[in-house]
Short mmCIF file of N, CA and C in Angstrom, two decimals:
data_model
loop_
_atom_site.label_atom_id
_atom_site.label_comp_id
_atom_site.label_asym_id
_atom_site.label_seq_id
_atom_site.Cartn_x
_atom_site.Cartn_y
_atom_site.Cartn_z
N MET G 13 0.82 -1.20 0.00
CA MET G 13 0.00 0.00 0.00
C MET G 13 0.87 1.26 0.00
N GLN G 14 1.90 1.29 0.85
CA GLN G 14 2.77 2.46 0.93
C GLN G 14 3.51 2.70 -0.38
N SER G 15 3.96 1.63 -1.04
CA SER G 15 4.68 1.80 -2.30
C SER G 15 3.75 2.34 -3.39
N ARG G 16 2.48 1.96 -3.35
CA ARG G 16 1.50 2.46 -4.31
C ARG G 16 1.30 3.96 -4.12
N ILE G 17 1.22 4.41 -2.86
CA ILE G 17 1.06 5.84 -2.56
C ILE G 17 2.28 6.61 -3.03
N LYS G 18 3.48 6.07 -2.79
CA LYS G 18 4.71 6.74 -3.23
C LYS G 18 4.74 6.89 -4.75
N ILE G 19 4.31 5.86 -5.48
CA ILE G 19 4.28 5.93 -6.94
C ILE G 19 3.31 7.00 -7.39
N ILE G 20 2.14 7.06 -6.77
CA ILE G 20 1.14 8.06 -7.13
C ILE G 20 1.64 9.47 -6.84
N GLN G 21 2.43 9.63 -5.77
CA GLN G 21 2.98 10.94 -5.43
C GLN G 21 4.09 11.36 -6.40
N VAL G 22 4.87 10.43 -6.86
CA VAL G 22 6.01 10.73 -7.73
C VAL G 22 5.60 10.81 -9.20
N LEU G 23 4.56 10.13 -9.60
CA LEU G 23 4.14 10.07 -10.99
C LEU G 23 3.93 11.44 -11.63
N PRO G 24 3.22 12.38 -10.99
CA PRO G 24 3.05 13.70 -11.63
C PRO G 24 4.38 14.42 -11.87
N ILE G 25 5.33 14.25 -10.97
CA ILE G 25 6.63 14.90 -11.12
C ILE G 25 7.37 14.30 -12.31
N VAL G 26 7.36 13.00 -12.42
CA VAL G 26 8.02 12.33 -13.54
C VAL G 26 7.37 12.72 -14.86
N LEU G 27 6.04 12.72 -14.91
CA LEU G 27 5.34 13.12 -16.14
C LEU G 27 5.66 14.57 -16.52
N ALA G 28 5.70 15.46 -15.53
CA ALA G 28 6.01 16.86 -15.80
C ALA G 28 7.44 17.00 -16.32
N MET G 29 8.37 16.23 -15.77
CA MET G 29 9.75 16.30 -16.24
C MET G 29 9.87 15.79 -17.68
N VAL G 30 9.20 14.70 -18.00
CA VAL G 30 9.23 14.17 -19.37
C VAL G 30 8.62 15.17 -20.34
N LEU G 31 7.47 15.70 -19.97
CA LEU G 31 6.82 16.70 -20.83
C LEU G 31 7.69 17.95 -20.94
N GLY G 32 8.26 18.39 -19.83
CA GLY G 32 9.10 19.59 -19.83
C GLY G 32 10.33 19.45 -20.72
N THR G 33 10.96 18.29 -20.71
CA THR G 33 12.14 18.11 -21.56
C THR G 33 11.76 18.02 -23.03
N SER G 34 10.57 17.54 -23.31
CA SER G 34 10.17 17.43 -24.72
C SER G 34 9.77 18.78 -25.31
N VAL G 35 9.37 19.73 -24.48
CA VAL G 35 8.95 21.03 -24.99
C VAL G 35 9.96 22.14 -24.67
N ALA G 36 11.12 21.76 -24.17
CA ALA G 36 12.12 22.74 -23.76
C ALA G 36 12.64 23.59 -24.92
N VAL G 37 12.40 23.19 -26.15
CA VAL G 37 12.88 23.95 -27.30
C VAL G 37 11.91 25.07 -27.70
N TRP G 38 10.75 25.10 -27.10
CA TRP G 38 9.78 26.15 -27.42
C TRP G 38 10.30 27.51 -26.98
N PRO G 39 9.98 28.56 -27.72
CA PRO G 39 10.43 29.90 -27.32
C PRO G 39 9.70 30.37 -26.06
N PRO G 40 10.34 31.24 -25.26
CA PRO G 40 9.68 31.72 -24.04
C PRO G 40 8.54 32.68 -24.37
N ILE G 41 7.64 32.79 -23.43
CA ILE G 41 6.50 33.71 -23.56
C ILE G 41 6.82 34.94 -22.73
N ARG G 42 6.62 36.10 -23.31
CA ARG G 42 6.88 37.36 -22.60
C ARG G 42 5.58 37.87 -21.99
N PHE G 43 5.68 38.33 -20.77
CA PHE G 43 4.52 38.85 -20.06
C PHE G 43 4.50 40.36 -20.14
N THR G 44 3.30 40.91 -20.09
CA THR G 44 3.13 42.35 -20.21
C THR G 44 3.51 43.05 -18.92
N THR G 45 3.91 44.29 -19.07
CA THR G 45 4.08 45.14 -17.90
C THR G 45 2.85 46.02 -17.85
N MET G 46 2.35 46.21 -16.66
CA MET G 46 1.11 46.97 -16.54
C MET G 46 1.11 47.75 -15.23
N GLY G 47 0.31 48.78 -15.22
CA GLY G 47 0.16 49.59 -14.02
C GLY G 47 -0.85 48.97 -13.06
N ALA G 48 -0.94 49.58 -11.90
CA ALA G 48 -1.83 49.08 -10.85
C ALA G 48 -3.29 48.98 -11.28
N PRO G 49 -3.86 50.01 -11.89
CA PRO G 49 -5.28 49.91 -12.26
C PRO G 49 -5.54 48.80 -13.28
N ASP G 50 -4.62 48.62 -14.22
CA ASP G 50 -4.79 47.60 -15.24
C ASP G 50 -4.75 46.20 -14.62
N PHE G 51 -3.82 45.99 -13.69
CA PHE G 51 -3.70 44.69 -13.01
C PHE G 51 -4.98 44.38 -12.24
N ALA G 52 -5.44 45.34 -11.45
CA ALA G 52 -6.67 45.15 -10.66
C ALA G 52 -7.87 44.93 -11.56
N SER G 53 -7.92 45.63 -12.67
CA SER G 53 -9.03 45.48 -13.60
C SER G 53 -9.07 44.07 -14.18
N ARG G 54 -7.93 43.54 -14.52
CA ARG G 54 -7.88 42.19 -15.10
C ARG G 54 -8.29 41.13 -14.08
N LEU G 55 -7.85 41.30 -12.83
CA LEU G 55 -8.26 40.35 -11.81
C LEU G 55 -9.73 40.50 -11.46
N SER G 56 -10.25 41.71 -11.57
CA SER G 56 -11.66 41.95 -11.27
C SER G 56 -12.58 41.19 -12.23
N VAL G 57 -12.15 41.05 -13.46
CA VAL G 57 -12.94 40.28 -14.43
C VAL G 57 -13.04 38.83 -13.96
N LEU G 58 -11.92 38.27 -13.50
CA LEU G 58 -11.94 36.90 -13.00
C LEU G 58 -12.80 36.78 -11.75
N LEU G 59 -12.73 37.80 -10.89
CA LEU G 59 -13.56 37.82 -9.69
C LEU G 59 -15.04 37.81 -10.05
N PHE G 60 -15.41 38.61 -11.04
CA PHE G 60 -16.81 38.66 -11.48
C PHE G 60 -17.29 37.29 -11.94
N PHE G 61 -16.52 36.63 -12.80
CA PHE G 61 -16.95 35.33 -13.31
C PHE G 61 -16.93 34.26 -12.22
N SER G 62 -16.00 34.37 -11.30
CA SER G 62 -15.96 33.43 -10.20
C SER G 62 -17.19 33.57 -9.31
N LEU G 63 -17.59 34.82 -9.04
CA LEU G 63 -18.82 35.06 -8.29
C LEU G 63 -20.04 34.52 -9.03
N LEU G 64 -20.04 34.70 -10.33
CA LEU G 64 -21.14 34.22 -11.17
C LEU G 64 -21.26 32.69 -11.07
N ILE G 65 -20.15 32.01 -11.17
CA ILE G 65 -20.14 30.54 -11.07
C ILE G 65 -20.57 30.11 -9.68
N GLU G 66 -20.02 30.77 -8.67
CA GLU G 66 -20.35 30.43 -7.29
C GLU G 66 -21.86 30.51 -7.05
N ARG G 67 -22.44 31.58 -7.49
CA ARG G 67 -23.88 31.79 -7.29
C ARG G 67 -24.71 30.79 -8.11
N THR G 68 -24.29 30.52 -9.32
CA THR G 68 -25.00 29.56 -10.17
C THR G 68 -24.99 28.17 -9.54
N VAL G 69 -23.83 27.73 -9.07
CA VAL G 69 -23.72 26.42 -8.43
C VAL G 69 -24.57 26.39 -7.16
N GLU G 70 -24.54 27.48 -6.42
CA GLU G 70 -25.34 27.56 -5.19
C GLU G 70 -26.84 27.41 -5.50
N ILE G 71 -27.29 28.03 -6.56
CA ILE G 71 -28.70 27.92 -6.94
C ILE G 71 -29.04 26.50 -7.36
N PHE G 72 -28.20 25.89 -8.20
CA PHE G 72 -28.44 24.51 -8.60
C PHE G 72 -28.50 23.57 -7.39
N MET G 73 -27.55 23.73 -6.48
CA MET G 73 -27.51 22.87 -5.29
C MET G 73 -28.72 23.12 -4.39
N SER G 74 -29.15 24.36 -4.30
CA SER G 74 -30.32 24.67 -3.47
C SER G 74 -31.57 24.01 -4.03
N ILE G 75 -31.72 24.08 -5.33
CA ILE G 75 -32.88 23.45 -5.97
C ILE G 75 -32.87 21.95 -5.73
N TRP G 76 -31.70 21.37 -5.85
CA TRP G 76 -31.59 19.92 -5.83
C TRP G 76 -31.53 19.34 -4.42
N ARG G 77 -30.82 20.03 -3.50
CA ARG G 77 -30.51 19.40 -2.22
C ARG G 77 -31.02 20.15 -0.99
N SER G 78 -31.73 21.25 -1.16
CA SER G 78 -32.12 22.06 0.00
C SER G 78 -33.13 21.36 0.91
N GLU G 79 -34.04 20.59 0.36
CA GLU G 79 -35.05 19.94 1.19
C GLU G 79 -34.40 19.00 2.21
N GLU G 80 -33.49 18.18 1.73
CA GLU G 80 -32.81 17.24 2.64
C GLU G 80 -31.91 18.00 3.62
N SER G 81 -31.24 19.02 3.15
CA SER G 81 -30.38 19.83 4.01
C SER G 81 -31.19 20.47 5.14
N ASN G 82 -32.32 21.04 4.79
CA ASN G 82 -33.18 21.66 5.80
C ASN G 82 -33.67 20.64 6.83
N ARG G 83 -34.01 19.45 6.36
CA ARG G 83 -34.47 18.40 7.28
C ARG G 83 -33.36 18.02 8.27
N LEU G 84 -32.15 17.80 7.76
CA LEU G 84 -31.03 17.40 8.62
C LEU G 84 -30.64 18.52 9.58
N GLN G 85 -30.60 19.76 9.09
CA GLN G 85 -30.26 20.88 9.97
C GLN G 85 -31.33 21.07 11.04
N GLY G 86 -32.59 20.90 10.67
CA GLY G 86 -33.68 21.00 11.63
C GLY G 86 -33.58 19.97 12.74
N ALA G 87 -33.21 18.76 12.37
CA ALA G 87 -33.06 17.69 13.38
C ALA G 87 -31.97 18.05 14.38
N VAL G 88 -30.84 18.58 13.89
CA VAL G 88 -29.75 18.97 14.79
C VAL G 88 -30.18 20.15 15.65
N ARG G 89 -30.87 21.13 15.07
CA ARG G 89 -31.33 22.31 15.83
C ARG G 89 -32.32 21.91 16.94
N ARG G 90 -33.20 20.97 16.62
CA ARG G 90 -34.16 20.53 17.64
C ARG G 90 -33.44 19.88 18.82
N LEU G 91 -32.44 19.08 18.52
CA LEU G 91 -31.68 18.43 19.59
C LEU G 91 -30.91 19.47 20.42
N ILE G 92 -30.38 20.48 19.77
CA ILE G 92 -29.68 21.55 20.50
C ILE G 92 -30.68 22.33 21.35
N ALA G 93 -31.85 22.65 20.80
CA ALA G 93 -32.88 23.38 21.54
C ALA G 93 -33.37 22.59 22.75
N ASP G 94 -33.39 21.27 22.62
CA ASP G 94 -33.82 20.42 23.73
C ASP G 94 -32.67 20.18 24.73
N LYS G 95 -31.53 20.85 24.49
CA LYS G 95 -30.34 20.73 25.35
C LYS G 95 -29.85 19.29 25.45
N THR G 96 -29.92 18.59 24.31
CA THR G 96 -29.41 17.22 24.25
C THR G 96 -27.89 17.28 24.33
N PRO G 97 -27.28 16.48 25.19
CA PRO G 97 -25.81 16.50 25.29
C PRO G 97 -25.17 16.09 23.95
N HIS G 98 -24.02 16.68 23.67
CA HIS G 98 -23.33 16.40 22.40
C HIS G 98 -22.84 14.96 22.31
N THR G 99 -22.81 14.29 23.44
CA THR G 99 -22.36 12.90 23.45
C THR G 99 -23.52 11.91 23.31
N ASP G 100 -24.73 12.40 23.36
CA ASP G 100 -25.92 11.56 23.23
C ASP G 100 -25.91 10.88 21.85
N PRO G 101 -26.21 9.58 21.78
CA PRO G 101 -26.20 8.87 20.49
C PRO G 101 -27.11 9.49 19.43
N ALA G 102 -28.25 10.02 19.83
CA ALA G 102 -29.17 10.65 18.86
C ALA G 102 -28.53 11.91 18.27
N PHE G 103 -27.87 12.70 19.12
CA PHE G 103 -27.21 13.91 18.64
C PHE G 103 -26.04 13.56 17.72
N VAL G 104 -25.23 12.61 18.16
CA VAL G 104 -24.07 12.18 17.35
C VAL G 104 -24.53 11.69 15.99
N SER G 105 -25.59 10.90 15.98
CA SER G 105 -26.11 10.36 14.72
C SER G 105 -26.64 11.47 13.80
N ALA G 106 -27.44 12.39 14.36
CA ALA G 106 -28.00 13.48 13.56
C ALA G 106 -26.89 14.38 13.02
N HIS G 107 -25.91 14.67 13.86
CA HIS G 107 -24.80 15.54 13.44
C HIS G 107 -23.96 14.84 12.37
N SER G 108 -23.73 13.55 12.54
CA SER G 108 -22.95 12.79 11.54
C SER G 108 -23.66 12.75 10.19
N GLU G 109 -24.98 12.58 10.23
CA GLU G 109 -25.75 12.59 8.97
C GLU G 109 -25.62 13.94 8.26
N LEU G 110 -25.69 15.03 9.04
CA LEU G 110 -25.56 16.36 8.46
C LEU G 110 -24.17 16.57 7.86
N ILE G 111 -23.14 16.15 8.55
CA ILE G 111 -21.77 16.29 8.04
C ILE G 111 -21.60 15.45 6.77
N GLN G 112 -22.12 14.23 6.77
CA GLN G 112 -22.03 13.37 5.59
C GLN G 112 -22.75 14.00 4.39
N PHE G 113 -23.92 14.57 4.65
CA PHE G 113 -24.68 15.21 3.58
C PHE G 113 -23.90 16.40 3.01
N ARG G 114 -23.31 17.20 3.87
CA ARG G 114 -22.52 18.36 3.40
C ARG G 114 -21.31 17.90 2.60
N ALA G 115 -20.67 16.83 3.04
CA ALA G 115 -19.52 16.29 2.29
C ALA G 115 -19.94 15.82 0.90
N GLU G 116 -21.09 15.16 0.82
CA GLU G 116 -21.60 14.71 -0.49
C GLU G 116 -21.94 15.91 -1.38
N THR G 117 -22.47 16.96 -0.78
CA THR G 117 -22.81 18.16 -1.55
C THR G 117 -21.54 18.78 -2.13
N ILE G 118 -20.49 18.84 -1.35
CA ILE G 118 -19.21 19.39 -1.84
C ILE G 118 -18.67 18.53 -2.98
N GLN G 119 -18.88 17.22 -2.88
CA GLN G 119 -18.43 16.34 -3.96
C GLN G 119 -19.15 16.63 -5.27
N TRP G 120 -20.32 17.24 -5.20
CA TRP G 120 -21.05 17.63 -6.40
C TRP G 120 -20.72 19.05 -6.83
N THR G 121 -20.55 19.95 -5.87
CA THR G 121 -20.36 21.37 -6.22
C THR G 121 -19.03 21.63 -6.89
N MET G 122 -17.97 20.99 -6.44
CA MET G 122 -16.66 21.26 -7.03
C MET G 122 -16.58 20.85 -8.51
N PRO G 123 -16.99 19.63 -8.87
CA PRO G 123 -16.96 19.28 -10.29
C PRO G 123 -17.89 20.15 -11.14
N LEU G 124 -19.06 20.51 -10.60
CA LEU G 124 -19.98 21.37 -11.33
C LEU G 124 -19.37 22.75 -11.55
N GLY G 125 -18.76 23.31 -10.51
CA GLY G 125 -18.08 24.60 -10.64
C GLY G 125 -16.92 24.54 -11.61
N PHE G 126 -16.17 23.44 -11.57
CA PHE G 126 -15.04 23.29 -12.50
C PHE G 126 -15.54 23.19 -13.94
N ALA G 127 -16.62 22.44 -14.15
CA ALA G 127 -17.18 22.33 -15.51
C ALA G 127 -17.64 23.69 -16.02
N LEU G 128 -18.32 24.46 -15.18
CA LEU G 128 -18.75 25.81 -15.60
C LEU G 128 -17.53 26.70 -15.85
N GLY G 129 -16.51 26.59 -15.00
CA GLY G 129 -15.29 27.37 -15.20
C GLY G 129 -14.60 27.02 -16.51
N LEU G 130 -14.57 25.72 -16.84
CA LEU G 130 -13.97 25.30 -18.11
C LEU G 130 -14.76 25.86 -19.30
N LEU G 131 -16.07 25.82 -19.21
CA LEU G 131 -16.90 26.35 -20.30
C LEU G 131 -16.67 27.85 -20.49
N ILE G 132 -16.64 28.58 -19.39
CA ILE G 132 -16.42 30.03 -19.48
C ILE G 132 -15.03 30.34 -20.02
N SER G 133 -14.02 29.61 -19.55
CA SER G 133 -12.67 29.90 -20.05
C SER G 133 -12.50 29.43 -21.50
N ALA G 134 -13.19 28.36 -21.89
CA ALA G 134 -13.13 27.91 -23.29
C ALA G 134 -13.76 28.95 -24.22
N CYS G 135 -14.74 29.70 -23.69
CA CYS G 135 -15.38 30.77 -24.49
C CYS G 135 -14.51 32.01 -24.59
N GLY G 136 -13.42 32.08 -23.83
CA GLY G 136 -12.49 33.19 -23.99
C GLY G 136 -12.10 33.96 -22.75
N VAL G 137 -12.73 33.69 -21.61
CA VAL G 137 -12.33 34.37 -20.37
C VAL G 137 -11.17 33.58 -19.79
N ARG G 138 -9.97 34.13 -19.90
CA ARG G 138 -8.78 33.37 -19.51
C ARG G 138 -7.89 34.19 -18.59
N ALA G 139 -7.25 33.51 -17.66
CA ALA G 139 -6.40 34.18 -16.68
C ALA G 139 -5.01 34.45 -17.23
N LEU G 140 -4.34 33.44 -17.75
CA LEU G 140 -2.94 33.60 -18.15
C LEU G 140 -2.78 34.51 -19.36
N SER G 141 -3.62 34.34 -20.36
CA SER G 141 -3.44 35.11 -21.60
C SER G 141 -3.64 36.60 -21.38
N GLN G 142 -4.32 37.01 -20.29
CA GLN G 142 -4.48 38.43 -20.00
C GLN G 142 -3.15 39.10 -19.66
N PHE G 143 -2.19 38.30 -19.23
CA PHE G 143 -0.92 38.85 -18.77
C PHE G 143 0.24 38.57 -19.73
N VAL G 144 -0.07 38.07 -20.92
CA VAL G 144 0.95 37.75 -21.92
C VAL G 144 0.90 38.81 -23.02
N GLU G 145 2.08 39.21 -23.46
CA GLU G 145 2.15 40.16 -24.57
C GLU G 145 1.59 39.51 -25.82
N PRO G 146 0.62 40.15 -26.49
CA PRO G 146 0.05 39.54 -27.70
C PRO G 146 1.10 39.26 -28.77
N ALA G 147 2.12 40.10 -28.85
CA ALA G 147 3.16 39.90 -29.87
C ALA G 147 3.97 38.63 -29.62
N SER G 148 4.04 38.18 -28.35
CA SER G 148 4.83 36.97 -28.08
C SER G 148 4.04 35.71 -28.38
N ILE G 149 2.72 35.81 -28.51
CA ILE G 149 1.92 34.62 -28.82
C ILE G 149 1.95 34.31 -30.31
N GLY G 150 2.00 35.34 -31.15
CA GLY G 150 1.99 35.16 -32.59
C GLY G 150 3.07 34.23 -33.11
N PRO G 151 4.33 34.42 -32.71
CA PRO G 151 5.39 33.55 -33.25
C PRO G 151 5.51 32.19 -32.58
N LEU G 152 4.62 31.86 -31.69
CA LEU G 152 4.71 30.56 -31.02
C LEU G 152 4.52 29.43 -32.01
N VAL G 153 5.20 28.34 -31.74
CA VAL G 153 5.05 27.13 -32.53
C VAL G 153 3.59 26.67 -32.36
N GLY G 154 3.00 26.10 -33.41
CA GLY G 154 1.59 25.70 -33.37
C GLY G 154 1.22 24.87 -32.16
N SER G 155 2.02 23.86 -31.84
CA SER G 155 1.69 23.01 -30.70
C SER G 155 1.88 23.76 -29.38
N GLN G 156 2.83 24.70 -29.35
CA GLN G 156 3.03 25.47 -28.13
C GLN G 156 1.83 26.37 -27.86
N GLN G 157 1.34 26.99 -28.90
CA GLN G 157 0.16 27.84 -28.75
C GLN G 157 -1.04 27.00 -28.32
N TRP G 158 -1.21 25.82 -28.88
CA TRP G 158 -2.32 24.94 -28.51
C TRP G 158 -2.20 24.55 -27.04
N TRP G 159 -1.01 24.12 -26.61
CA TRP G 159 -0.81 23.73 -25.21
C TRP G 159 -1.01 24.91 -24.27
N PHE G 160 -0.55 26.08 -24.66
CA PHE G 160 -0.75 27.27 -23.83
C PHE G 160 -2.24 27.52 -23.62
N ASN G 161 -3.01 27.42 -24.71
CA ASN G 161 -4.46 27.63 -24.60
C ASN G 161 -5.13 26.56 -23.73
N VAL G 162 -4.73 25.31 -23.89
CA VAL G 162 -5.31 24.22 -23.09
C VAL G 162 -5.00 24.43 -21.61
N ILE G 163 -3.75 24.76 -21.30
CA ILE G 163 -3.36 24.98 -19.91
C ILE G 163 -4.05 26.21 -19.35
N ASP G 164 -4.18 27.26 -20.16
CA ASP G 164 -4.86 28.47 -19.73
C ASP G 164 -6.33 28.18 -19.42
N ILE G 165 -6.98 27.39 -20.27
CA ILE G 165 -8.38 27.02 -20.05
C ILE G 165 -8.51 26.19 -18.77
N ALA G 166 -7.65 25.19 -18.59
CA ALA G 166 -7.73 24.34 -17.40
C ALA G 166 -7.43 25.14 -16.13
N PHE G 167 -6.39 25.96 -16.17
CA PHE G 167 -6.01 26.77 -15.01
C PHE G 167 -7.11 27.76 -14.66
N THR G 168 -7.65 28.44 -15.66
CA THR G 168 -8.71 29.41 -15.41
C THR G 168 -9.97 28.72 -14.91
N GLY G 169 -10.31 27.57 -15.49
CA GLY G 169 -11.47 26.82 -15.01
C GLY G 169 -11.34 26.44 -13.55
N ALA G 170 -10.16 25.99 -13.15
CA ALA G 170 -9.93 25.63 -11.75
C ALA G 170 -9.96 26.86 -10.86
N LEU G 171 -9.37 27.95 -11.33
CA LEU G 171 -9.36 29.20 -10.56
C LEU G 171 -10.78 29.71 -10.34
N LEU G 172 -11.57 29.72 -11.39
CA LEU G 172 -12.96 30.18 -11.28
C LEU G 172 -13.79 29.26 -10.40
N ALA G 173 -13.53 27.96 -10.48
CA ALA G 173 -14.28 26.99 -9.68
C ALA G 173 -13.92 27.10 -8.20
N GLY G 174 -12.72 27.59 -7.91
CA GLY G 174 -12.28 27.72 -6.53
C GLY G 174 -13.06 28.76 -5.74
N GLY G 175 -13.84 29.54 -6.43
CA GLY G 175 -14.65 30.55 -5.75
C GLY G 175 -14.00 31.92 -5.78
N ALA G 176 -14.77 32.89 -5.38
CA ALA G 176 -14.32 34.28 -5.45
C ALA G 176 -13.38 34.64 -4.32
N ASP G 177 -13.41 33.92 -3.22
CA ASP G 177 -12.61 34.29 -2.07
C ASP G 177 -11.10 34.34 -2.37
N PRO G 178 -10.51 33.32 -3.01
CA PRO G 178 -9.07 33.41 -3.29
C PRO G 178 -8.72 34.60 -4.19
N ILE G 179 -9.53 34.88 -5.19
CA ILE G 179 -9.26 36.02 -6.08
C ILE G 179 -9.41 37.32 -5.30
N HIS G 180 -10.43 37.38 -4.45
CA HIS G 180 -10.64 38.57 -3.62
C HIS G 180 -9.44 38.79 -2.70
N LYS G 181 -8.88 37.72 -2.14
CA LYS G 181 -7.71 37.84 -1.26
C LYS G 181 -6.51 38.37 -2.03
N ILE G 182 -6.33 37.93 -3.27
CA ILE G 182 -5.22 38.44 -4.09
C ILE G 182 -5.42 39.93 -4.34
N LEU G 183 -6.63 40.33 -4.70
CA LEU G 183 -6.91 41.74 -4.93
C LEU G 183 -6.71 42.56 -3.66
N ASP G 184 -7.12 42.04 -2.52
CA ASP G 184 -6.96 42.75 -1.26
C ASP G 184 -5.48 42.88 -0.90
N LEU G 185 -4.71 41.82 -1.09
CA LEU G 185 -3.27 41.87 -0.84
C LEU G 185 -2.61 42.89 -1.75
N TYR G 186 -3.01 42.91 -2.99
CA TYR G 186 -2.47 43.86 -3.96
C TYR G 186 -2.83 45.30 -3.55
N ARG G 187 -4.07 45.51 -3.12
CA ARG G 187 -4.51 46.84 -2.68
C ARG G 187 -3.68 47.31 -1.48
N LYS G 188 -3.48 46.43 -0.51
CA LYS G 188 -2.69 46.78 0.68
C LYS G 188 -1.25 47.11 0.31
N PHE G 189 -0.68 46.34 -0.61
CA PHE G 189 0.68 46.60 -1.06
C PHE G 189 0.77 47.97 -1.73
N MET G 190 -0.20 48.27 -2.58
CA MET G 190 -0.18 49.55 -3.29
C MET G 190 -0.37 50.72 -2.31
N GLU G 191 -1.24 50.57 -1.33
CA GLU G 191 -1.44 51.62 -0.33
C GLU G 191 -0.18 51.83 0.49
N SER G 192 0.45 50.73 0.87
CA SER G 192 1.70 50.81 1.64
C SER G 192 2.80 51.46 0.82
N SER G 193 2.92 51.09 -0.44
CA SER G 193 3.93 51.69 -1.32
C SER G 193 3.68 53.17 -1.51
N ALA G 194 2.41 53.55 -1.66
CA ALA G 194 2.07 54.95 -1.86
C ALA G 194 2.41 55.78 -0.61
N SER G 195 2.12 55.21 0.57
CA SER G 195 2.42 55.96 1.79
C SER G 195 3.93 56.06 2.02
N VAL G 196 4.70 55.05 1.66
CA VAL G 196 6.17 55.12 1.76
C VAL G 196 6.69 56.18 0.79
N ALA G 197 6.16 56.17 -0.44
CA ALA G 197 6.60 57.14 -1.44
C ALA G 197 6.25 58.57 -1.04
N ALA G 198 5.12 58.74 -0.35
CA ALA G 198 4.70 60.07 0.08
C ALA G 198 5.43 60.51 1.35
N GLY G 199 6.15 59.59 1.98
CA GLY G 199 6.90 59.93 3.19
C GLY G 199 6.07 59.92 4.44
N THR G 200 4.86 59.37 4.39
CA THR G 200 4.00 59.34 5.57
C THR G 200 4.17 58.07 6.38
N ARG G 201 4.97 57.15 5.88
CA ARG G 201 5.17 55.88 6.59
C ARG G 201 6.61 55.45 6.41
N GLN G 202 7.18 54.90 7.46
CA GLN G 202 8.54 54.38 7.41
C GLN G 202 8.56 53.00 6.73
N GLN G 203 9.67 52.68 6.10
CA GLN G 203 9.79 51.36 5.47
C GLN G 203 10.00 50.32 6.45
#
């Protein structure tokens, strides 16, 4: 069993190395230089679509699974209202059912969000290509351009499926950095 886990852990690294050596002759991709507003604007587009996917998945899940969720949550709330001890078998059972149901719901929401993210990125909303100089994409080898697009679609789909919170955190970190840099430049804050 342990050797099987080790193989599964090492396999992606080996595959990436083989793929990396086979494409090492491709020319590098140059990234654009941009100002603060442009950077925030580009990430805001991803935030918008991520919020859109999040809300869409939430609506689908509510339609499909809300009745059972409400029933399970109600059972736990009734036991809490009756001051049932947390160690009571009825409470443990009701709470376990609710946790299991939530875990099953997550098993549905993530693939659904990823599928929607892939569809949106396949239609042209992409994370990586926003930061690449258009002139550097033109001379790319045909297969390199194809692989770049496939990876951009997969990466963007996963990013959008991850929800708006990670993108929001990046934007917030960027905002704090810019505010800090501005105050240092203005002399109102020490480095």
